[in-house]
Tab-separated table of N, CA, C and O in Angstrom:
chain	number	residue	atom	x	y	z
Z	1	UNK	N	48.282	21.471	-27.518
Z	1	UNK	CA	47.381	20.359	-27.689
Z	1	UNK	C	46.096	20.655	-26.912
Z	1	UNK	O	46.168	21.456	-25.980
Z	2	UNK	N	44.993	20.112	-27.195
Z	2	UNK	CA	43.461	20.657	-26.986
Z	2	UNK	C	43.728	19.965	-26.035
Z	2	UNK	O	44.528	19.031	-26.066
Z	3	UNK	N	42.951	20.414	-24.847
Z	3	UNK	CA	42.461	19.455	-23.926
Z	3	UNK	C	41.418	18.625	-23.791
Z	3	UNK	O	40.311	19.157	-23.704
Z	4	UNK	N	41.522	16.883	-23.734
Z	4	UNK	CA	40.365	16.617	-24.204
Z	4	UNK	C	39.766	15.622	-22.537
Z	4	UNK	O	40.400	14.909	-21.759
Z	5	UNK	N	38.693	15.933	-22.565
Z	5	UNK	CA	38.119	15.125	-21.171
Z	5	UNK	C	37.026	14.028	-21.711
Z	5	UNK	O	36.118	14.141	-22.533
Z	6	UNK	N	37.426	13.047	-21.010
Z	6	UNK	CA	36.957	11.720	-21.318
Z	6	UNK	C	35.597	11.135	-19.833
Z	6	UNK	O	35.593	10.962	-18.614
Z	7	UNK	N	34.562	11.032	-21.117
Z	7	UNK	CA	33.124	10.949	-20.036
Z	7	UNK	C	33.786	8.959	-19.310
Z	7	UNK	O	33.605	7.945	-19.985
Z	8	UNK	N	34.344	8.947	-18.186
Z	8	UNK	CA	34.643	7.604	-17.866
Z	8	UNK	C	33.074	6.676	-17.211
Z	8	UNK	O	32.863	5.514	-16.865
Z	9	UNK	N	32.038	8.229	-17.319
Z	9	UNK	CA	30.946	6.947	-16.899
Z	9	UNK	C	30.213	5.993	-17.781
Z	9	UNK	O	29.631	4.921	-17.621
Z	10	UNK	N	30.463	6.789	-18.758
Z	10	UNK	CA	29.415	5.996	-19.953
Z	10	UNK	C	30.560	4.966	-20.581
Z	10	UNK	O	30.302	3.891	-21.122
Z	11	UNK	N	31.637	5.431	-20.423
Z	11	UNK	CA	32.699	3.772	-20.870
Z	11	UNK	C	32.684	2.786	-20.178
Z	11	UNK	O	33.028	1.676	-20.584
Z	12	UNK	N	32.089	3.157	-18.465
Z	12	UNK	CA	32.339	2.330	-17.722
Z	12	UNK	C	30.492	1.495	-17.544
Z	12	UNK	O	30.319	0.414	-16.981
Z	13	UNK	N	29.538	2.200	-18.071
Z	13	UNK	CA	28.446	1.666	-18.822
Z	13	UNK	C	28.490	0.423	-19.524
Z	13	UNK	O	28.126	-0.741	-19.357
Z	14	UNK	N	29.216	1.287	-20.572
Z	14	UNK	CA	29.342	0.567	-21.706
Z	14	UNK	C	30.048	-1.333	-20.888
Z	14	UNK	O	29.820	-2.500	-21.208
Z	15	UNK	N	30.758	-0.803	-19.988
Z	15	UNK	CA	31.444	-2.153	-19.787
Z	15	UNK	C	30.522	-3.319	-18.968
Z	15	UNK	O	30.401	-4.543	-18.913
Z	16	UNK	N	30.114	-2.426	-18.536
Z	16	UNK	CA	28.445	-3.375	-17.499
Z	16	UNK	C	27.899	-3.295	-18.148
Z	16	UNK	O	26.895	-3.618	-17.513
Z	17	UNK	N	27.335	-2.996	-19.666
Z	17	UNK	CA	27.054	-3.631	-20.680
Z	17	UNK	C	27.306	-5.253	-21.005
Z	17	UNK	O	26.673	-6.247	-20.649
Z	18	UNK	N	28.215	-5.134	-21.635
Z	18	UNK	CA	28.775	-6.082	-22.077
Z	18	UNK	C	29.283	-7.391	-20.878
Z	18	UNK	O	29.611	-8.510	-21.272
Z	19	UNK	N	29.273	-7.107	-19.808
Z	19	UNK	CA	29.299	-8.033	-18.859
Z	19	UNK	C	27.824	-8.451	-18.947
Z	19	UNK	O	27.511	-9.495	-19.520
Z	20	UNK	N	27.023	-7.735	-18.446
Z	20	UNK	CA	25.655	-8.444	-18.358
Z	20	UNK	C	25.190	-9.228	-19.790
Z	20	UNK	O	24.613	-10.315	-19.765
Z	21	UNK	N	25.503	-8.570	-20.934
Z	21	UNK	CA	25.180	-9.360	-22.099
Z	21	UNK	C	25.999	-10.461	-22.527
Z	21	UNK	O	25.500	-11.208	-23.369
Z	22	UNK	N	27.313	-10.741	-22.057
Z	22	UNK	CA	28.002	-11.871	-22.079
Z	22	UNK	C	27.535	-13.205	-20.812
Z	22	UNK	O	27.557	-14.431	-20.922
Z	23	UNK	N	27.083	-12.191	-19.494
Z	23	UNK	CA	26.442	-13.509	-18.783
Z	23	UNK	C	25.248	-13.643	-19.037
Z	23	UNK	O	24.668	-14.356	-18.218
Z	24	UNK	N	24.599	-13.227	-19.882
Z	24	UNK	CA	23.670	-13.738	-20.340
Z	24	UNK	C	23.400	-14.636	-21.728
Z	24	UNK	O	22.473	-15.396	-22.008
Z	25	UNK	N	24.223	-14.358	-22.250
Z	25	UNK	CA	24.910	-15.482	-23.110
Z	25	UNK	C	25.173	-16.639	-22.785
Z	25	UNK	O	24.713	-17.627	-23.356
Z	26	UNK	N	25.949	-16.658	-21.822
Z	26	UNK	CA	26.324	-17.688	-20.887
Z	26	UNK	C	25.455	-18.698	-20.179
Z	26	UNK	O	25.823	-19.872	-20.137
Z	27	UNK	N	24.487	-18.368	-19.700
Z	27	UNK	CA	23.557	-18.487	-19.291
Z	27	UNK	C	22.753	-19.183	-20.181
Z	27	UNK	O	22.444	-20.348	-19.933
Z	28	UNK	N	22.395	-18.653	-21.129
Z	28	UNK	CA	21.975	-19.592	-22.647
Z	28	UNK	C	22.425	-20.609	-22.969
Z	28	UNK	O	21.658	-21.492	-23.353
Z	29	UNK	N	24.014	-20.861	-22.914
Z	29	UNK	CA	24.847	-21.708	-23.530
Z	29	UNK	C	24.542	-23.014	-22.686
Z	29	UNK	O	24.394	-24.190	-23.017
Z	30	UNK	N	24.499	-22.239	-21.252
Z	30	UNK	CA	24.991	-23.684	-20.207
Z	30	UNK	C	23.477	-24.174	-19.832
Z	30	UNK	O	23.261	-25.104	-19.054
Z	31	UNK	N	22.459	-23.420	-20.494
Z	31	UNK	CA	21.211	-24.114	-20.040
Z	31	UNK	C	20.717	-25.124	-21.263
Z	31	UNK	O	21.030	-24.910	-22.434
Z	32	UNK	N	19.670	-26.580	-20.718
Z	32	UNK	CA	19.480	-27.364	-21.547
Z	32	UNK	C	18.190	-26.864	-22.427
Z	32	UNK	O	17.122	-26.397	-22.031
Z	33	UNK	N	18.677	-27.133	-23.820
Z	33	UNK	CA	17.641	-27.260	-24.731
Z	33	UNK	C	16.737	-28.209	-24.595
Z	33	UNK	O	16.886	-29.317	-24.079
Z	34	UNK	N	15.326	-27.518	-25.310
Z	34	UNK	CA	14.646	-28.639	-24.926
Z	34	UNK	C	14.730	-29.796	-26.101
Z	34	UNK	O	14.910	-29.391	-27.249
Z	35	UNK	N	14.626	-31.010	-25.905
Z	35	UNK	CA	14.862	-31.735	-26.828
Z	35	UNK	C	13.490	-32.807	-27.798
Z	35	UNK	O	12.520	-33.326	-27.247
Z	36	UNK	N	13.771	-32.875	-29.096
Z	36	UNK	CA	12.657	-33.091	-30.412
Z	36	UNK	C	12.487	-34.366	-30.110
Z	36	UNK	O	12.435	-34.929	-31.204
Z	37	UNK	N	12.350	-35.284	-29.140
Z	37	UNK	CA	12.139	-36.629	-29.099
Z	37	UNK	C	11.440	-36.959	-30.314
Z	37	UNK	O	10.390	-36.317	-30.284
Z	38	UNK	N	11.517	-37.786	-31.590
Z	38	UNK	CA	10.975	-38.069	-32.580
Z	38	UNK	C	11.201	-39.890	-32.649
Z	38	UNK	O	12.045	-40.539	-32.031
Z	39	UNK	N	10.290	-40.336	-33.479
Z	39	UNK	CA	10.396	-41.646	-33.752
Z	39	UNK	C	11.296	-42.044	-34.815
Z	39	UNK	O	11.760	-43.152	-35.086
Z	40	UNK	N	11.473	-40.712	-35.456
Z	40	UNK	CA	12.584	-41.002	-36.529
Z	40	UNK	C	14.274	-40.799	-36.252
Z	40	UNK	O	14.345	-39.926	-35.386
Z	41	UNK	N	15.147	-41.078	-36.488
Z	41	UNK	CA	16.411	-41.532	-35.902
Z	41	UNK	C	16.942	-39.968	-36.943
Z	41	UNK	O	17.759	-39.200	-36.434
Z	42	UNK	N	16.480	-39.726	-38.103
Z	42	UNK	CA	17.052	-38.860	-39.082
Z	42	UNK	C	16.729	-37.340	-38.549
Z	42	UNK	O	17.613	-36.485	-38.486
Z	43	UNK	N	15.260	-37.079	-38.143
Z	43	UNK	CA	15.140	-35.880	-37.429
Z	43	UNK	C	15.389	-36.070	-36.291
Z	43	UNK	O	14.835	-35.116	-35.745
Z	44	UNK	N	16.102	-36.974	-35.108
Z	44	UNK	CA	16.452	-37.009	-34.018
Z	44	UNK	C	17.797	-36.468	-33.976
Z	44	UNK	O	18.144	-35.637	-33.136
Z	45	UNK	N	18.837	-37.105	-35.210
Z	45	UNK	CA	20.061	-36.480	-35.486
Z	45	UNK	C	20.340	-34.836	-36.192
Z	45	UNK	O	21.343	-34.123	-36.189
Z	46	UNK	N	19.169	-34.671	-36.684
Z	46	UNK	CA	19.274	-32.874	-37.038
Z	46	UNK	C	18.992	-32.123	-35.763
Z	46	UNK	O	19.627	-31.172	-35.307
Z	47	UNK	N	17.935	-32.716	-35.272
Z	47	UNK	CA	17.537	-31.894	-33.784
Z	47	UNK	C	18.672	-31.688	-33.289
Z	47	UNK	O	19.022	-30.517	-33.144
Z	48	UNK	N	19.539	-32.741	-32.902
Z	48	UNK	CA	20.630	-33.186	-32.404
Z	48	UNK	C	21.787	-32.061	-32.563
Z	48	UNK	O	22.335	-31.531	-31.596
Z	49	UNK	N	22.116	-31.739	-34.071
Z	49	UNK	CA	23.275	-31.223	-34.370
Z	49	UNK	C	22.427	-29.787	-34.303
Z	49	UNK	O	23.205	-28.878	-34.014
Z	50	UNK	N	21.487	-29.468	-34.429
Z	50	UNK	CA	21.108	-28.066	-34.747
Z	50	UNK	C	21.247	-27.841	-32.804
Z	50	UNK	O	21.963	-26.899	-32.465
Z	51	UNK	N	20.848	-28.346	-32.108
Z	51	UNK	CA	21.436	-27.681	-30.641
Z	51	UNK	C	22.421	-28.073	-30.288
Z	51	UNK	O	22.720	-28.003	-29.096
Z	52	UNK	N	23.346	-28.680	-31.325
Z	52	UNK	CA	24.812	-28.453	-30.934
Z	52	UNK	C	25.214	-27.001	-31.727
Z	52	UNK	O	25.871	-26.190	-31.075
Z	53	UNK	N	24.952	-26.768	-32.679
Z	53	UNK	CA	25.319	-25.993	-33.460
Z	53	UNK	C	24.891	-23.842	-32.111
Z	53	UNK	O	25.469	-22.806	-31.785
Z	54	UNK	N	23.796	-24.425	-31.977
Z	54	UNK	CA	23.411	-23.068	-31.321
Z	54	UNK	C	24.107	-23.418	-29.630
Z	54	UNK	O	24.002	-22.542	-28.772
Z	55	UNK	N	24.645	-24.463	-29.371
Z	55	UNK	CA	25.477	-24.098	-27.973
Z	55	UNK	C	26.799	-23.748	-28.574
Z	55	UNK	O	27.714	-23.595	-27.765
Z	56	UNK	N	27.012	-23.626	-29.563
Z	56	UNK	CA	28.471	-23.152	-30.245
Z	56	UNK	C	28.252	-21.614	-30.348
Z	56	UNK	O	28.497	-20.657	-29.614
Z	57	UNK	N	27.739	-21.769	-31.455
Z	57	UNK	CA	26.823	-20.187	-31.095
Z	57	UNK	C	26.974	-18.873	-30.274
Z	57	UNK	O	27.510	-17.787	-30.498
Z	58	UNK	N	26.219	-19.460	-29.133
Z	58	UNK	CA	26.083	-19.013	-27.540
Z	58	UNK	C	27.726	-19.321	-27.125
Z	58	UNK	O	28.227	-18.398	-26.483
Z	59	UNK	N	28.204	-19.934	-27.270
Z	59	UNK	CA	29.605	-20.190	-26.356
Z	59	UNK	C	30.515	-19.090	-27.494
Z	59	UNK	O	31.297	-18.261	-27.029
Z	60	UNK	N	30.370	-19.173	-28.448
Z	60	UNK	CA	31.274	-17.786	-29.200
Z	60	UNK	C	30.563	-16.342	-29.052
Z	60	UNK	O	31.231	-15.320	-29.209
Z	61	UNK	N	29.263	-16.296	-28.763
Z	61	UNK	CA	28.946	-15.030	-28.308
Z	61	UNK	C	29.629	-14.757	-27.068
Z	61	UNK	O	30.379	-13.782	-27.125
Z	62	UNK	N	29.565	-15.427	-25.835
Z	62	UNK	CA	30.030	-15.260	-24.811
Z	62	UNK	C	31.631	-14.745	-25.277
Z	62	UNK	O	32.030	-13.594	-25.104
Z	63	UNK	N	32.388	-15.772	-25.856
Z	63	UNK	CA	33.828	-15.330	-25.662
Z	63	UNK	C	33.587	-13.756	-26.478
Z	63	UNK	O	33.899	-12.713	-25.904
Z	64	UNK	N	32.940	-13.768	-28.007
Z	64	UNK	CA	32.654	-12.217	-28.244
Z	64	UNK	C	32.426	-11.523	-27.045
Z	64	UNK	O	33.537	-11.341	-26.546
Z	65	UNK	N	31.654	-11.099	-26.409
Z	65	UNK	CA	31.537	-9.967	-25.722
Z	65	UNK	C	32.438	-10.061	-24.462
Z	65	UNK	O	32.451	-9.130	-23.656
Z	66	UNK	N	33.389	-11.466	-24.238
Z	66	UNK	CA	34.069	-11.078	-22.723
Z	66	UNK	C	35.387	-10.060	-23.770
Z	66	UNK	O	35.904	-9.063	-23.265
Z	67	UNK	N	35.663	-10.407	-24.849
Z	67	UNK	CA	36.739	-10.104	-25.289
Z	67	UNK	C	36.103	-8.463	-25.329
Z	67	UNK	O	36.820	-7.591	-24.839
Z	68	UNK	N	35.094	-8.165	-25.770
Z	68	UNK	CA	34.777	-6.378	-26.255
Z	68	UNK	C	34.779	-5.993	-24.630
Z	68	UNK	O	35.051	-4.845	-24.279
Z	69	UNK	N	34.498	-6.900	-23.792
Z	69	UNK	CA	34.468	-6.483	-22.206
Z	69	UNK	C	35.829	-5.996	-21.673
Z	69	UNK	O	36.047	-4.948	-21.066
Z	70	UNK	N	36.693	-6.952	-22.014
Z	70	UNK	CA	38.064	-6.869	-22.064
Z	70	UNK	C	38.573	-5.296	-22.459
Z	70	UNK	O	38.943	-4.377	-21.728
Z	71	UNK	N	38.465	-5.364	-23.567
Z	71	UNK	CA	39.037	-4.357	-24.507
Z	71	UNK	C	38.814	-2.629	-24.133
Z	71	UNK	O	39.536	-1.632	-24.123
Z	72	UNK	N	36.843	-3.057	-23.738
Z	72	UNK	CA	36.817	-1.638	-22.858
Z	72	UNK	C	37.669	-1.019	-21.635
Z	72	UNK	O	38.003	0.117	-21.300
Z	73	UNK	N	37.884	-2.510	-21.062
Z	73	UNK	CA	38.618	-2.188	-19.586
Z	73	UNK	C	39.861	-1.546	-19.792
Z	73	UNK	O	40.330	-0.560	-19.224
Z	74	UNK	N	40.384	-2.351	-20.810
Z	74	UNK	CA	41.394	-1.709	-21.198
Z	74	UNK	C	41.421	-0.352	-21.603
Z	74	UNK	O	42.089	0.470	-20.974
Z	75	UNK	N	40.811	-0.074	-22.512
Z	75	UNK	CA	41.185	1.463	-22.700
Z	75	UNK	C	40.553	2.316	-21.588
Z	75	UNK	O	41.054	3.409	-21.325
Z	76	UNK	N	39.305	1.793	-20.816
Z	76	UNK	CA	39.040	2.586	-19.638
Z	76	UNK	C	40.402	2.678	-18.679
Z	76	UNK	O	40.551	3.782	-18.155
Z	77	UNK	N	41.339	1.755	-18.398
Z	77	UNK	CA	42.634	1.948	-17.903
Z	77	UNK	C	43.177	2.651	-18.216
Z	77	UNK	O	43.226	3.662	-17.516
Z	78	UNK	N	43.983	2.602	-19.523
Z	78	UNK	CA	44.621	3.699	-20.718
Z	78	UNK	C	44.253	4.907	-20.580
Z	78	UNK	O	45.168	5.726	-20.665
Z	79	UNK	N	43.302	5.277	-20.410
Z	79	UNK	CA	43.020	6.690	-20.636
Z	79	UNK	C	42.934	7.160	-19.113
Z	79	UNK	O	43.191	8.352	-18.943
Z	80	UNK	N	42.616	6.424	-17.993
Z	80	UNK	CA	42.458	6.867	-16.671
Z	80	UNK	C	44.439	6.893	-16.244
Z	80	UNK	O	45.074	7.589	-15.451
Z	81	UNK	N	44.752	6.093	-16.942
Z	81	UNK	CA	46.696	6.425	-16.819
Z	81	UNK	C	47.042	7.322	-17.773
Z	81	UNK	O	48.196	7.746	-17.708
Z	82	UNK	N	46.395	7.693	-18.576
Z	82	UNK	CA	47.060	8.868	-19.361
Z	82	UNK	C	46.233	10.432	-18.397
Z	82	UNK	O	47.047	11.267	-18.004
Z	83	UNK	N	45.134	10.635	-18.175
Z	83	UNK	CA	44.717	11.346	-16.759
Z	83	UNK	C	45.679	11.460	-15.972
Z	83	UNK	O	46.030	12.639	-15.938
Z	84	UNK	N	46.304	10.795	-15.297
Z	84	UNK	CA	47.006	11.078	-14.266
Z	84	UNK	C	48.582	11.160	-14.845
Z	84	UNK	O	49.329	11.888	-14.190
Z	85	UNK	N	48.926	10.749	-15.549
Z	85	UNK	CA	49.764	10.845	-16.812
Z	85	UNK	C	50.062	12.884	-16.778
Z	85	UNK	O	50.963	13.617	-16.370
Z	86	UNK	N	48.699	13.088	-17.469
Z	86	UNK	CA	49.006	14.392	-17.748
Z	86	UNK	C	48.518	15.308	-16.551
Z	86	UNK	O	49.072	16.404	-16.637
Z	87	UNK	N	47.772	15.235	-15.598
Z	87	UNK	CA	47.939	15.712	-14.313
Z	87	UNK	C	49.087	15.480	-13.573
Z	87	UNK	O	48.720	15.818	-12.448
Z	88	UNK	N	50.429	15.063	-13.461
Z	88	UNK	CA	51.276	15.142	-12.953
Z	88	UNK	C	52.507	16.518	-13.491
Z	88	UNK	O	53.388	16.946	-12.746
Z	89	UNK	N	52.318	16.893	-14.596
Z	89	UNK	CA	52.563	17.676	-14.978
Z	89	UNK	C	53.108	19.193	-14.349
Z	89	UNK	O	53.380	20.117	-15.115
């Protein structure tokens, strides 16, 4: 079997990636919109639902990228236990 070596810095990049772009997501979600004060009650209620709609948004981006955050860690684990895995050898 080939020997294959795994670059763990750029996975581990990749993962402070996705942390910083999920708290920054976050960050979006939990901050206030600014709001359409109108005299009309009909565009007060679209304003309304359209920044509900984009704190949904923002709150499923966040869980997106904690989960791809997740997932890296994981295989950055996996493969740093299969390393020592096959260095025991």
């Amino acid at each position: 079997m080939a020997d294959l070596r795994f670059d763990y810095g750029l996975l581990q990049e990749l993962i402070d990636t996705f942390e910083t772009t999920r708290s920054g997501f976050e960050t979006l979600a939990g901050s206030t919109c600014p709001s359409c004060a109108s005299d009309d009650p009909v565009a007060d209620h679209h304003a309304s639902t359209v920044k509900d709609q984009e704190k949904k948004l923002l709150a499923d981006a966040v869980t997106s990228f904690t989960n791809a955050k997740d997932g890296a860690q994981d295989a950055y684990d996996a493969f740093k236990a299969a390393d020592g895995a096959g260095e025991g050898k």
